[in-house]
Short mmCIF file of C-alpha atoms and ligand atoms in Angstrom, two decimals:
data_model
loop_
_atom_site.label_atom_id
_atom_site.label_comp_id
_atom_site.label_asym_id
_atom_site.label_seq_id
_atom_site.Cartn_x
_atom_site.Cartn_y
_atom_site.Cartn_z
CA UNK A 153 -75.99 -0.13 -124.99
CA UNK A 154 -77.25 3.22 -125.91
CA UNK A 155 -76.03 6.49 -127.01
CA UNK A 156 -77.86 9.24 -125.03
CA UNK A 157 -78.82 11.75 -126.66
CA UNK A 158 -81.81 14.61 -126.59
CA UNK A 159 -84.87 13.40 -126.96
CA UNK A 160 -86.00 10.06 -125.26
CA UNK A 161 -87.03 10.94 -121.58
CA UNK A 162 -84.49 8.90 -119.92
CA UNK A 163 -84.21 7.81 -115.82
CA UNK A 164 -81.58 8.87 -114.08
CA UNK A 165 -80.80 7.28 -110.33
CA UNK A 166 -79.15 8.83 -107.47
CA UNK A 167 -76.51 6.73 -105.90
CA UNK A 168 -78.32 5.19 -103.07
CA UNK A 169 -81.15 3.99 -105.57
CA UNK A 170 -78.16 2.42 -107.77
CA UNK A 171 -76.56 0.97 -104.86
CA UNK A 172 -80.10 -0.57 -104.39
CA UNK A 173 -80.49 -1.99 -108.09
CA UNK A 174 -77.19 -3.50 -107.83
CA UNK A 175 -77.72 -5.64 -104.79
CA UNK A 176 -81.49 -6.26 -105.63
CA UNK A 177 -79.57 -7.83 -109.37
CA UNK A 178 -76.84 -10.07 -107.92
CA UNK A 179 -79.28 -11.85 -105.51
CA UNK A 180 -79.97 -13.31 -108.99
CA UNK A 181 -76.90 -13.39 -110.81
CA UNK A 182 -73.83 -15.68 -109.34
CA UNK A 183 -70.71 -13.61 -108.56
CA UNK A 184 -68.58 -11.20 -110.82
CA UNK A 185 -71.77 -11.92 -113.54
CA UNK A 186 -72.39 -7.85 -113.11
CA UNK A 187 -68.66 -6.73 -113.47
CA UNK A 188 -68.10 -9.36 -116.31
CA UNK A 189 -71.03 -7.75 -118.12
CA UNK A 190 -69.77 -4.32 -117.25
CA UNK A 191 -66.28 -5.19 -118.01
CA UNK A 192 -67.93 -6.58 -121.78
CA UNK A 193 -69.30 -3.65 -122.35
CA UNK A 194 -66.34 -1.21 -121.95
CA UNK A 195 -64.15 -3.21 -124.08
CA UNK A 196 -66.44 -3.28 -126.97
CA UNK A 197 -66.89 0.62 -127.10
CA UNK A 198 -63.55 1.11 -126.42
CA UNK A 199 -62.93 -1.44 -129.83
CA UNK A 200 -65.77 1.11 -131.76
CA UNK A 201 -64.03 4.28 -130.87
CA UNK A 202 -60.28 3.25 -132.23
CA UNK A 203 -60.94 0.00 -133.87
CA UNK A 204 -58.01 0.60 -135.62
CA UNK A 205 -55.34 1.22 -132.68
CA UNK A 206 -54.12 -1.72 -130.40
CA UNK A 207 -52.80 0.66 -128.38
CA UNK A 208 -55.42 0.89 -124.78
CA UNK A 209 -54.04 2.39 -121.93
CA UNK A 210 -56.24 1.92 -118.84
CA UNK A 211 -56.38 3.95 -115.68
CA UNK A 212 -57.46 1.27 -112.68
CA UNK A 213 -58.31 2.19 -109.64
CA UNK A 214 -58.34 0.31 -106.09
CA UNK A 215 -61.97 -0.44 -106.03
CA UNK A 216 -64.61 -2.05 -108.37
CA UNK A 217 -65.04 0.46 -111.03
CA UNK A 218 -60.93 -0.33 -111.18
CA UNK A 219 -62.17 -4.03 -111.81
CA UNK A 220 -64.65 -2.99 -114.68
CA UNK A 221 -61.33 -1.55 -116.67
CA UNK A 222 -59.26 -5.12 -115.66
CA UNK A 223 -62.08 -6.84 -116.89
CA UNK A 224 -62.33 -5.02 -120.14
CA UNK A 225 -58.32 -5.05 -120.47
CA UNK A 226 -58.92 -8.68 -120.45
CA UNK A 227 -61.59 -8.62 -123.58
CA UNK A 228 -59.12 -6.65 -124.95
CA UNK A 229 -55.92 -9.04 -124.71
CA UNK A 230 -58.55 -11.70 -125.93
CA UNK A 231 -59.17 -9.51 -128.87
CA UNK A 232 -55.56 -9.66 -130.19
CA UNK A 233 -55.52 -5.60 -129.16
CA UNK A 234 -52.56 -4.78 -126.58
CA UNK A 235 -53.59 -2.96 -123.61
CA UNK A 236 -51.98 -1.76 -121.03
CA UNK A 237 -53.03 -1.14 -117.43
CA UNK A 238 -51.88 0.57 -114.20
CA UNK A 239 -53.52 -0.65 -111.28
CA UNK A 240 -53.82 1.67 -108.55
CA UNK A 241 -55.03 -0.96 -105.54
CA UNK A 242 -53.75 -3.12 -102.84
CA UNK A 243 -53.62 -6.62 -103.26
CA UNK A 244 -54.42 -6.98 -99.31
CA UNK A 245 -58.04 -5.23 -99.72
CA UNK A 246 -58.96 -5.37 -103.83
CA UNK A 247 -62.58 -6.31 -103.49
CA UNK A 248 -63.76 -9.42 -104.72
CA UNK A 249 -65.49 -9.13 -107.70
CA UNK A 250 -62.20 -6.62 -108.78
CA UNK A 251 -59.32 -9.45 -107.91
CA UNK A 252 -61.13 -12.40 -109.82
CA UNK A 253 -60.83 -9.42 -113.09
CA UNK A 254 -56.96 -9.08 -111.68
CA UNK A 255 -56.20 -12.17 -111.93
CA UNK A 256 -57.94 -13.32 -115.40
CA UNK A 257 -55.83 -10.08 -116.65
CA UNK A 258 -52.73 -11.30 -115.12
CA UNK A 259 -53.76 -14.37 -116.84
CA UNK A 260 -53.67 -13.16 -120.17
CA UNK A 261 -51.02 -11.88 -120.42
CA UNK A 262 -51.84 -8.22 -119.83
CA UNK A 263 -49.15 -5.86 -119.52
CA UNK A 264 -48.85 -3.69 -116.26
CA UNK A 265 -46.72 -0.49 -115.91
CA UNK A 266 -46.88 2.25 -113.12
CA UNK A 267 -45.86 4.67 -115.59
CA UNK A 268 -48.53 5.76 -118.11
CA UNK A 269 -47.60 5.16 -121.79
CA UNK A 270 -46.20 8.31 -124.10
CA UNK A 271 -49.26 7.72 -126.33
CA UNK A 272 -51.81 4.90 -127.02
CA UNK A 273 -54.95 4.66 -129.64
CA UNK A 274 -57.06 4.89 -126.39
CA UNK A 275 -57.04 5.48 -122.67
CA UNK A 276 -59.70 4.22 -119.90
CA UNK A 277 -60.39 6.01 -117.19
CA UNK A 278 -61.29 3.51 -114.67
CA UNK A 279 -59.93 5.01 -111.63
CA UNK A 280 -62.87 6.15 -109.39
CA UNK A 281 -66.47 5.36 -110.51
CA UNK A 282 -69.60 5.30 -107.35
CA UNK A 283 -66.80 5.07 -104.70
CA UNK A 284 -65.24 8.15 -105.39
CA UNK A 285 -65.21 9.97 -102.19
CA UNK A 286 -62.67 12.74 -101.95
CA UNK A 287 -60.57 15.06 -104.50
CA UNK A 288 -57.91 12.95 -106.87
CA UNK A 289 -54.25 13.03 -104.94
CA UNK A 290 -51.60 10.78 -105.43
CA UNK A 291 -51.16 8.55 -107.77
CA UNK A 292 -54.80 9.05 -108.75
CA UNK A 293 -54.06 12.35 -109.38
CA UNK A 294 -51.06 11.20 -111.53
CA UNK A 295 -52.86 9.56 -113.72
CA UNK A 296 -55.82 12.01 -114.12
CA UNK A 297 -52.97 14.68 -115.37
CA UNK A 298 -51.51 11.96 -117.31
CA UNK A 299 -55.07 11.30 -119.12
CA UNK A 300 -55.35 14.95 -119.47
CA UNK A 301 -52.05 14.87 -121.44
CA UNK A 302 -53.06 12.63 -123.56
CA UNK A 303 -56.17 13.92 -124.48
CA UNK A 304 -54.35 17.27 -125.35
CA UNK A 305 -52.52 15.27 -127.93
CA UNK A 306 -55.45 13.68 -129.49
CA UNK A 307 -56.27 10.48 -127.74
CA UNK A 308 -59.76 9.61 -126.92
CA UNK A 309 -60.43 9.50 -123.69
CA UNK A 310 -63.28 6.59 -122.23
CA UNK A 311 -64.57 6.99 -119.03
CA UNK A 312 -65.58 3.89 -116.89
CA UNK A 313 -69.40 4.42 -115.58
CA UNK A 314 -68.46 8.28 -114.32
CA UNK A 315 -65.45 10.35 -114.98
CA UNK A 316 -62.96 9.92 -112.12
CA UNK A 317 -63.80 12.70 -109.31
CA UNK A 318 -67.06 13.55 -110.28
CA UNK A 319 -69.72 13.17 -108.29
CA UNK A 320 -72.54 11.23 -109.97
CA UNK A 321 -75.60 13.02 -107.81
CA UNK A 322 -74.61 16.31 -108.17
CA UNK A 323 -72.12 16.87 -111.05
CA UNK A 324 -69.44 18.20 -108.17
CA UNK A 325 -66.01 17.60 -107.85
CA UNK A 326 -62.85 19.04 -107.58
CA UNK A 327 -61.09 18.85 -111.20
CA UNK A 328 -62.39 15.72 -112.46
CA UNK A 329 -61.01 13.46 -115.41
CA UNK A 330 -62.39 15.25 -118.47
CA UNK A 331 -63.27 12.60 -120.78
CA UNK A 332 -64.93 12.27 -124.03
CA UNK A 333 -67.00 9.59 -123.74
CA UNK A 334 -68.57 8.16 -120.53
CA UNK A 335 -69.76 4.71 -120.33
CA UNK A 336 -72.51 4.85 -117.52
CA UNK A 337 -73.44 1.51 -116.31
CA UNK A 338 -76.37 -0.39 -114.92
CA UNK A 339 -78.18 3.45 -114.24
CA UNK A 340 -77.82 6.84 -116.34
CA UNK A 341 -76.90 9.09 -113.01
CA UNK A 342 -77.96 12.79 -112.35
CA UNK A 343 -74.47 14.26 -112.05
CA UNK A 344 -73.68 13.14 -115.67
CA UNK A 345 -75.59 16.12 -116.89
CA UNK A 346 -76.01 19.04 -114.32
CA UNK A 347 -73.08 21.32 -113.27
CA UNK A 348 -69.71 19.88 -114.00
CA UNK A 349 -71.19 16.89 -115.76
CA UNK A 350 -71.59 17.74 -118.84
CA UNK A 351 -68.17 19.07 -119.43
CA UNK A 352 -66.12 16.14 -118.00
CA UNK A 353 -68.60 13.09 -119.24
CA UNK A 354 -68.53 14.09 -123.17
CA UNK A 355 -70.97 12.05 -124.88
CA UNK A 356 -72.64 9.33 -122.49
CA UNK A 357 -73.17 6.17 -123.19
CA UNK A 358 -75.04 3.60 -121.23
CA UNK A 359 -75.63 0.14 -121.04
CA UNK A 360 -78.43 -1.37 -118.53
CA UNK A 361 -76.32 -4.64 -118.14
CA UNK A 362 -79.06 -6.76 -118.69
CA UNK A 363 -81.08 -5.17 -115.51
CA UNK A 364 -84.16 -3.83 -115.25
CA UNK A 365 -84.08 -1.07 -112.62
CA UNK A 366 -86.28 -2.05 -109.70
CA UNK A 367 -86.58 1.58 -108.54
CA UNK A 368 -88.20 4.82 -109.37
CA UNK A 369 -85.87 7.11 -111.70
CA UNK A 370 -84.66 9.94 -108.98
CA UNK A 371 -84.59 12.61 -111.93
CA UNK A 372 -85.41 12.00 -115.72
CA UNK A 373 -83.74 14.03 -118.74
CA UNK A 374 -86.34 15.96 -120.32
CA UNK A 375 -87.57 14.77 -122.83
CA UNK A 376 -87.67 16.44 -126.84
CA UNK A 377 -91.56 18.09 -127.08
CA UNK A 378 -94.24 16.61 -128.74
CA UNK A 379 -95.02 18.71 -131.94
CA UNK A 380 -98.15 21.09 -131.14
CA UNK A 381 -100.95 20.51 -134.06
CA UNK A 382 -102.31 23.84 -135.11
CA UNK A 383 -106.15 23.34 -136.50
CA UNK A 384 -107.34 25.39 -139.63
CA UNK A 385 -110.17 26.51 -137.89
CA UNK A 386 -108.26 28.57 -134.94
CA UNK A 387 -107.87 32.61 -134.94
CA UNK A 388 -105.27 34.64 -132.14
CA UNK A 389 -107.68 34.05 -129.20
CA UNK A 390 -106.90 30.20 -129.65
CA UNK A 391 -102.93 30.84 -128.84
CA UNK A 392 -103.64 33.06 -125.53
CA UNK A 393 -102.25 36.66 -124.73
CA UNK A 394 -98.87 37.04 -123.70
CA UNK A 395 -97.70 40.42 -122.10
CA UNK A 396 -94.17 41.47 -120.61
CA UNK A 397 -94.22 43.37 -117.95
CA UNK A 398 -90.73 44.99 -117.33
CA UNK A 399 -87.82 46.87 -119.28
CA UNK A 400 -88.12 49.64 -116.60
CA UNK A 401 -85.25 52.35 -118.03
CA UNK A 402 -82.24 51.74 -119.24
CA UNK A 403 -83.35 47.78 -119.49
CA UNK A 404 -85.95 47.80 -122.04
CA UNK A 405 -84.21 45.59 -124.26
CA UNK A 406 -85.05 42.68 -121.78
CA UNK A 407 -88.90 43.13 -122.08
CA UNK A 408 -88.60 43.66 -126.05
CA UNK A 409 -86.66 40.23 -126.00
CA UNK A 410 -88.79 38.39 -123.89
CA UNK A 411 -92.11 39.83 -126.04
CA UNK A 412 -89.99 39.35 -129.19
CA UNK A 413 -90.06 35.00 -128.21
CA UNK A 414 -92.99 34.65 -127.23
CA UNK A 415 -94.35 36.17 -130.26
CA UNK A 416 -91.57 34.18 -132.54
CA UNK A 417 -92.79 31.25 -130.28
CA UNK A 418 -96.03 31.59 -131.21
CA UNK A 419 -98.68 33.41 -128.80
CA UNK A 420 -102.15 34.96 -130.19
CA UNK A 421 -101.06 38.29 -128.94
CA UNK A 422 -98.44 39.69 -127.27
CA UNK A 423 -98.34 43.15 -124.90
CA UNK A 424 -95.17 44.81 -123.54
CA UNK A 425 -95.86 46.72 -120.56
CA UNK A 426 -92.54 48.95 -120.12
CA UNK A 427 -91.94 50.25 -116.36
CA UNK A 428 -91.29 54.09 -115.91
CA UNK A 429 -92.37 54.64 -119.29
CA UNK A 430 -94.67 57.85 -119.95
CA UNK A 431 -93.90 59.75 -122.82
CA UNK A 432 -91.87 56.88 -124.79
CA UNK A 433 -92.24 55.90 -128.05
CA UNK A 434 -95.29 52.96 -127.85
CA UNK A 435 -93.82 50.79 -131.25
CA UNK A 436 -91.04 48.27 -131.40
CA UNK A 437 -89.74 49.53 -134.87
CA UNK A 438 -88.44 45.83 -135.44
CA UNK A 439 -91.26 43.94 -134.32
CA UNK A 440 -94.18 45.85 -135.16
CA UNK A 441 -96.73 43.11 -134.16
CA UNK A 442 -96.21 43.94 -130.24
CA UNK A 443 -98.86 45.98 -128.40
CA UNK A 444 -97.65 48.29 -125.94
CA UNK A 445 -99.43 48.77 -122.54
CA UNK A 446 -99.45 50.59 -119.19
CA UNK A 447 -98.77 48.40 -116.23
CA UNK A 448 -101.75 49.47 -114.58
CA UNK A 449 -104.25 48.92 -117.37
CA UNK A 450 -103.35 44.93 -118.31
CA UNK A 451 -106.10 43.28 -117.33
CA UNK A 452 -104.26 40.25 -115.47
CA UNK A 453 -106.58 37.77 -114.90
CA UNK A 454 -106.83 37.41 -119.09
CA UNK A 455 -103.61 37.47 -119.53
CA UNK A 456 -100.29 35.39 -119.02
CA UNK A 457 -97.42 37.17 -117.65
CA UNK A 458 -93.87 37.62 -118.17
CA UNK A 459 -92.74 39.75 -115.10
CA UNK A 460 -89.01 40.89 -114.64
CA UNK A 461 -87.03 41.03 -117.34
CA UNK A 462 -85.61 44.13 -117.03
CA UNK A 463 -87.88 45.42 -114.06
CA UNK A 464 -84.71 46.81 -111.97
CA UNK A 465 -86.20 48.00 -109.42
CA UNK A 466 -89.45 49.37 -110.10
CA UNK A 467 -90.87 46.35 -110.41
CA UNK A 468 -91.14 45.74 -106.76
CA UNK A 469 -94.25 48.31 -107.02
CA UNK A 470 -96.10 46.34 -109.47
CA UNK A 471 -95.59 42.71 -108.12
CA UNK A 472 -98.30 42.63 -105.72
CA UNK A 473 -101.13 43.48 -108.23
CA UNK A 474 -99.05 40.67 -110.83
CA UNK A 475 -98.69 37.88 -108.17
CA UNK A 476 -101.95 38.37 -106.62
CA UNK A 477 -104.14 38.20 -110.46
CA UNK A 478 -102.00 37.45 -113.40
CA UNK A 479 -103.62 34.34 -115.12
CA UNK A 480 -99.92 32.91 -115.07
CA UNK A 481 -97.02 33.66 -114.66
CA UNK A 482 -93.71 33.70 -115.38
CA UNK A 483 -91.46 35.59 -113.18
CA UNK A 484 -87.58 35.90 -113.96
CA UNK A 485 -84.60 38.22 -113.08
CA UNK A 486 -85.65 41.85 -111.33
CA UNK A 487 -89.07 39.97 -109.82
CA UNK A 488 -87.28 37.25 -108.10
CA UNK A 489 -84.29 39.32 -106.76
CA UNK A 490 -87.74 41.65 -105.48
CA UNK A 491 -89.11 38.50 -103.79
CA UNK A 492 -85.85 37.45 -102.02
CA UNK A 493 -85.60 41.01 -100.51
CA UNK A 494 -89.06 41.33 -99.38
CA UNK A 495 -90.28 38.01 -97.52
CA UNK A 496 -93.84 39.77 -98.13
CA UNK A 497 -93.71 39.08 -101.66
CA UNK A 498 -92.70 35.37 -101.20
CA UNK A 499 -95.94 35.17 -98.98
CA UNK A 500 -98.20 36.26 -101.95
CA UNK A 501 -96.07 33.87 -104.18
CA UNK A 502 -97.18 30.55 -101.66
CA UNK A 503 -100.48 31.75 -101.33
CA UNK A 504 -100.85 32.13 -105.24
CA UNK A 505 -99.29 28.55 -105.73
CA UNK A 506 -102.23 27.38 -103.60
CA UNK A 507 -104.28 27.35 -106.54
CA UNK A 508 -104.42 25.31 -109.41
CA UNK A 509 -105.76 27.71 -112.09
CA UNK A 510 -103.30 30.45 -111.36
CA UNK A 511 -100.01 28.75 -112.18
CA UNK A 512 -96.74 29.83 -111.57
CA UNK A 513 -93.13 29.18 -113.03
CA UNK A 514 -90.08 30.87 -112.27
CA UNK A 515 -86.81 30.93 -113.91
CA UNK A 516 -83.92 31.54 -111.71
CA UNK A 517 -80.21 31.27 -112.74
CA UNK A 518 -77.65 30.04 -109.95
CA UNK A 519 -77.04 33.45 -108.17
CA UNK A 520 -80.88 34.64 -108.52
CA UNK A 521 -81.91 30.93 -106.78
CA UNK A 522 -78.70 31.43 -104.11
CA UNK A 523 -80.92 35.33 -102.83
CA UNK A 524 -84.23 33.24 -103.05
CA UNK A 525 -82.58 30.70 -100.10
CA UNK A 526 -80.50 32.79 -98.34
CA UNK A 527 -77.17 30.69 -99.41
CA UNK A 528 -74.41 31.46 -101.79
CA UNK A 529 -74.14 30.46 -105.34
CA UNK A 530 -71.51 28.44 -105.10
CA UNK A 531 -73.80 26.24 -102.52
CA UNK A 532 -76.81 26.29 -104.80
CA UNK A 533 -74.22 25.21 -107.87
CA UNK A 534 -73.09 21.98 -105.02
CA UNK A 535 -76.40 20.48 -105.16
CA UNK A 536 -78.39 21.79 -108.37
CA UNK A 537 -81.46 18.97 -107.86
CA UNK A 538 -81.32 19.70 -104.14
CA UNK A 539 -81.65 23.82 -104.61
CA UNK A 540 -84.50 23.27 -107.20
CA UNK A 541 -86.70 21.04 -104.70
CA UNK A 542 -85.75 23.59 -101.73
CA UNK A 543 -87.12 26.50 -104.08
CA UNK A 544 -89.95 24.39 -104.38
CA UNK A 545 -90.80 23.89 -101.24
CA UNK A 546 -90.28 27.40 -100.62
CA UNK A 547 -92.93 28.70 -102.64
CA UNK A 548 -94.59 25.96 -104.22
CA UNK A 549 -94.34 26.60 -107.67
CA UNK A 550 -92.74 25.23 -111.03
CA UNK A 551 -88.99 26.04 -110.70
CA UNK A 552 -86.04 26.27 -113.46
CA UNK A 553 -82.67 26.76 -112.23
CA UNK A 554 -80.89 27.81 -114.81
CA UNK A 555 -77.02 26.92 -115.75
CA UNK A 556 -75.35 23.61 -117.69
CA UNK A 557 -78.25 20.63 -117.35
CA UNK A 558 -81.10 22.96 -116.21
CA UNK A 559 -82.80 21.24 -113.47
CA UNK A 560 -86.88 21.92 -113.38
CA UNK A 561 -88.64 20.73 -110.39
CA UNK A 562 -91.85 21.17 -109.17
CA UNK A 563 -94.35 19.86 -106.38
CA UNK A 564 -95.43 16.26 -107.29
CA UNK A 565 -92.85 15.60 -109.99
CA UNK A 566 -89.72 14.07 -110.46
CA UNK A 567 -87.33 16.57 -111.19
CA UNK A 568 -85.81 17.19 -115.44
CA UNK A 569 -82.31 17.86 -116.09
CA UNK A 570 -82.04 19.26 -119.38
CA UNK A 571 -79.69 17.99 -122.15
CA UNK A 572 -79.95 20.60 -124.17
CA UNK A 573 -78.16 24.03 -124.97
CA UNK A 574 -74.44 24.82 -124.77
CA UNK A 575 -72.03 27.81 -123.31
CA UNK A 576 -73.30 29.95 -126.56
CA UNK A 577 -76.44 30.70 -124.32
CA UNK A 578 -74.12 31.69 -121.54
CA UNK A 579 -74.66 36.01 -122.43
CA UNK A 580 -76.92 38.66 -121.80
CA UNK A 581 -80.90 38.50 -122.83
CA UNK A 582 -81.55 34.58 -123.26
CA UNK A 583 -82.86 33.98 -120.14
CA UNK A 584 -85.56 37.09 -121.40
CA UNK A 585 -86.19 34.41 -123.97
CA UNK A 586 -86.41 32.00 -122.22
CA UNK A 587 -88.96 33.14 -119.98
CA UNK A 588 -91.18 34.30 -122.78
CA UNK A 589 -91.05 30.87 -124.11
CA UNK A 590 -92.78 29.27 -121.32
CA UNK A 591 -95.04 31.69 -120.86
CA UNK A 592 -96.19 31.08 -124.47
CA UNK A 593 -96.47 27.96 -123.74
CA UNK A 594 -98.80 27.96 -120.82
CA UNK A 595 -100.68 30.80 -122.98
CA UNK A 596 -102.23 28.14 -125.37
CA UNK A 597 -103.01 25.59 -122.36
CA UNK A 598 -99.71 24.06 -121.68
CA UNK A 599 -100.01 22.74 -118.25
CA UNK A 600 -96.78 24.83 -116.44
CA UNK A 601 -94.54 21.92 -115.59
CA UNK A 602 -94.47 20.41 -119.08
CA UNK A 603 -94.34 24.11 -120.79
CA UNK A 604 -90.93 24.74 -118.81
CA UNK A 605 -89.53 21.22 -119.80
CA UNK A 606 -90.40 22.05 -123.29
CA UNK A 607 -89.58 25.66 -123.29
CA UNK A 608 -86.29 25.06 -121.64
CA UNK A 609 -85.61 21.69 -124.08
CA UNK A 610 -86.52 23.81 -127.41
CA UNK A 611 -84.40 27.09 -126.37
CA UNK A 612 -81.40 24.63 -125.67
CA UNK A 613 -82.27 23.08 -128.86
CA UNK A 614 -82.12 26.56 -130.56
CA UNK A 615 -78.02 26.56 -129.43
CA UNK A 616 -77.43 23.29 -130.03
CA UNK A 617 -78.70 23.49 -133.55
CA UNK A 618 -77.32 27.34 -134.55
CA UNK A 619 -74.40 27.67 -137.39
CA UNK A 620 -71.35 27.06 -136.75
CA UNK A 621 -69.56 30.37 -138.19
CA UNK A 622 -73.14 32.46 -136.90
CA UNK A 623 -73.15 35.03 -133.96
CA UNK A 624 -75.41 33.84 -131.05
CA UNK A 625 -77.08 36.97 -129.66
CA UNK A 626 -80.33 37.15 -127.44
CA UNK A 627 -82.53 39.11 -130.17
CA UNK A 628 -81.06 36.85 -133.38
CA UNK A 629 -82.02 33.48 -130.47
CA UNK A 630 -85.45 35.05 -130.17
CA UNK A 631 -86.70 35.77 -134.21
CA UNK A 632 -84.96 32.02 -134.52
CA UNK A 633 -87.84 30.25 -132.53
CA UNK A 634 -90.25 28.66 -134.75
CA UNK A 635 -93.65 27.36 -133.53
CA UNK A 636 -94.08 23.71 -133.07
N1 NPW B 983 -73.16 0.13 -108.83
C1 NPW B 983 -73.04 -1.53 -109.31
O1 NPW B 983 -73.71 -2.07 -109.81
C2 NPW B 983 -71.84 -1.86 -110.49
C3 NPW B 983 -70.55 -1.19 -109.99
N2 NPW B 983 -69.42 -1.44 -111.16
C4 NPW B 983 -68.46 -0.96 -110.58
O2 NPW B 983 -68.56 -0.65 -109.78
C5 NPW B 983 -68.16 0.82 -108.96
C6 NPW B 983 -68.39 1.41 -107.59
O3 NPW B 983 -67.12 0.47 -106.95
P1 NPW B 983 -66.81 0.42 -105.47
O4 NPW B 983 -68.09 1.05 -104.59
O5 NPW B 983 -65.92 -0.62 -105.65
O6 NPW B 983 -66.09 2.20 -105.68
P2 NPW B 983 -65.06 2.78 -106.82
O7 NPW B 983 -65.62 3.91 -107.30
O8 NPW B 983 -64.38 1.81 -106.96
O9 NPW B 983 -64.11 3.35 -105.75
C7 NPW B 983 -63.34 2.71 -104.18
C8 NPW B 983 -62.57 2.76 -104.16
O10 NPW B 983 -61.34 4.03 -104.27
C9 NPW B 983 -61.01 4.58 -102.77
N3 NPW B 983 -61.43 6.44 -103.34
C10 NPW B 983 -62.09 6.59 -103.42
N4 NPW B 983 -61.98 7.59 -104.06
C11 NPW B 983 -60.33 8.13 -103.91
C12 NPW B 983 -59.66 8.97 -104.15
N5 NPW B 983 -60.25 10.43 -104.20
N6 NPW B 983 -58.35 8.62 -104.05
C13 NPW B 983 -58.51 7.51 -103.90
N7 NPW B 983 -58.67 6.29 -103.39
C14 NPW B 983 -60.16 6.65 -103.59
C15 NPW B 983 -61.43 4.09 -102.25
O11 NPW B 983 -61.15 3.38 -100.74
P3 NPW B 983 -62.13 4.26 -99.49
O12 NPW B 983 -62.99 5.20 -99.59
O13 NPW B 983 -62.68 2.78 -99.22
O14 NPW B 983 -60.59 4.34 -98.71
C16 NPW B 983 -62.17 2.37 -102.74
O15 NPW B 983 -60.82 1.73 -102.46
C17 NPW B 983 -69.06 1.44 -110.32
O16 NPW B 983 -68.94 3.20 -110.40
C18 NPW B 983 -68.68 1.04 -110.99
O17 NPW B 983 -68.03 1.16 -112.12
C19 NPW B 983 -69.88 -2.15 -111.90
O18 NPW B 983 -68.63 -3.37 -112.20
C20 NPW B 983 -71.39 -3.13 -112.44
C21 NPW B 983 -72.31 -2.94 -111.38
K1 K B 984 -64.32 6.22 -113.82
#
């Protein structure tokens, strides 16, 4: 069993792949073997999470997820604990493996009750796993609410395989169980790490049940970036030139944030090309290293461009030239809204994507993604991996769909889900900082998909390591970037 941490590139499998892995594994194993392994893993983790609390309540559903819970109860009883089970199954229709575990638990003297105990040392959610097909209702909803009451009183909640009611593929669900820990069995699921998944699952643990996945990953958790070695014999030209085009009147700050982020991330030189800026000061007094230019004067084929941050409507006019000529391109915010509103710009972006020497990354949040796909933000959030894939199909470039568990997708690549970051990033300006970080990685020669994955990971880690008592602002975030 392993604790899933942000670092290694964990493989994720969707429900269809897991069912195939399960069938292949079952062919070579005696009946009930996988559930025995699953139950043992759950019981071990339960013991580790509540070593001094004998009382464990297990809410067990009618299928094999419930069977895992029953098997765990049997072990806990054998180890001298006091498991109490509420089982929602039906004697007539219980699946064979779950029946075997039910009988073991009964024979061992595990207590069964219809009423959740008022208190216990640990509560286990074994209501539903991969087979959850509809919102929790009736007794299942009552158990979910009882788990929430126990959690509010300080009882840790451990979910078996998935928090019940959470969709393993999409991380969506109507009021899923909220767990402190989730032990994912056989394979890690994408839904644990995106949309509502991170809030529902808590700390994720993984046990492969001794089975090597026979299926390619459906997605991966993106890995911590490798540190970059900066040779002594380098100069400012070695680290690339980034230019930020945006910051229309009243929105200057967004462009400055992206530019400062690019500078702190280690770009060799950073230019700001504000839109509608005639007669304004051409200095950022807090960051005098930034160089101001007229957007028309930029030597685009040499430059790694961030376009859109605070671009307002004015960005529309500069986009055709930028999309056609920039050496590499990160499109954010108003640039994406302009493309959503004007099909000819989308066409230009698609045409640009045909050129390997002209990489592009788009970084929409769910509403911007919805505009680009002519969907609602709710529809995008219903299946974030699928929305990111649709954007890749539409524009042929690298896509970063922001939000909890940002999804990074690109043509020919297994999509990545980013495991870092937290709600402190849900404020204005942090997206501009990210855009600057992505551009800087491309400026120093990283391939666009890797640049996007690494920048998103690093951006999230800044928030994860933010000092508890200090406010996170976008400007402070940009300043805190350490070039790696
Ligand atoms: N895959 C593997 O390799 C391994 C899997 N293992 C374990 O098995 C789990 C999958 O088991 P599973 O297929 O039996 O599905 P599960 O989640 O128990 O639910 C199905 C039952 O719930 C019912 N039901 C669904 N939603 C409902 C609702 N809202 N409200 C009420 N009822 C609802 C549904 O009824 P139906 O929809 O059929 O009417 C059916 O009766 C998996 O997550 C893992 O824990 C491990 O043991 C070993 C390896
Ligand atoms: K569960």
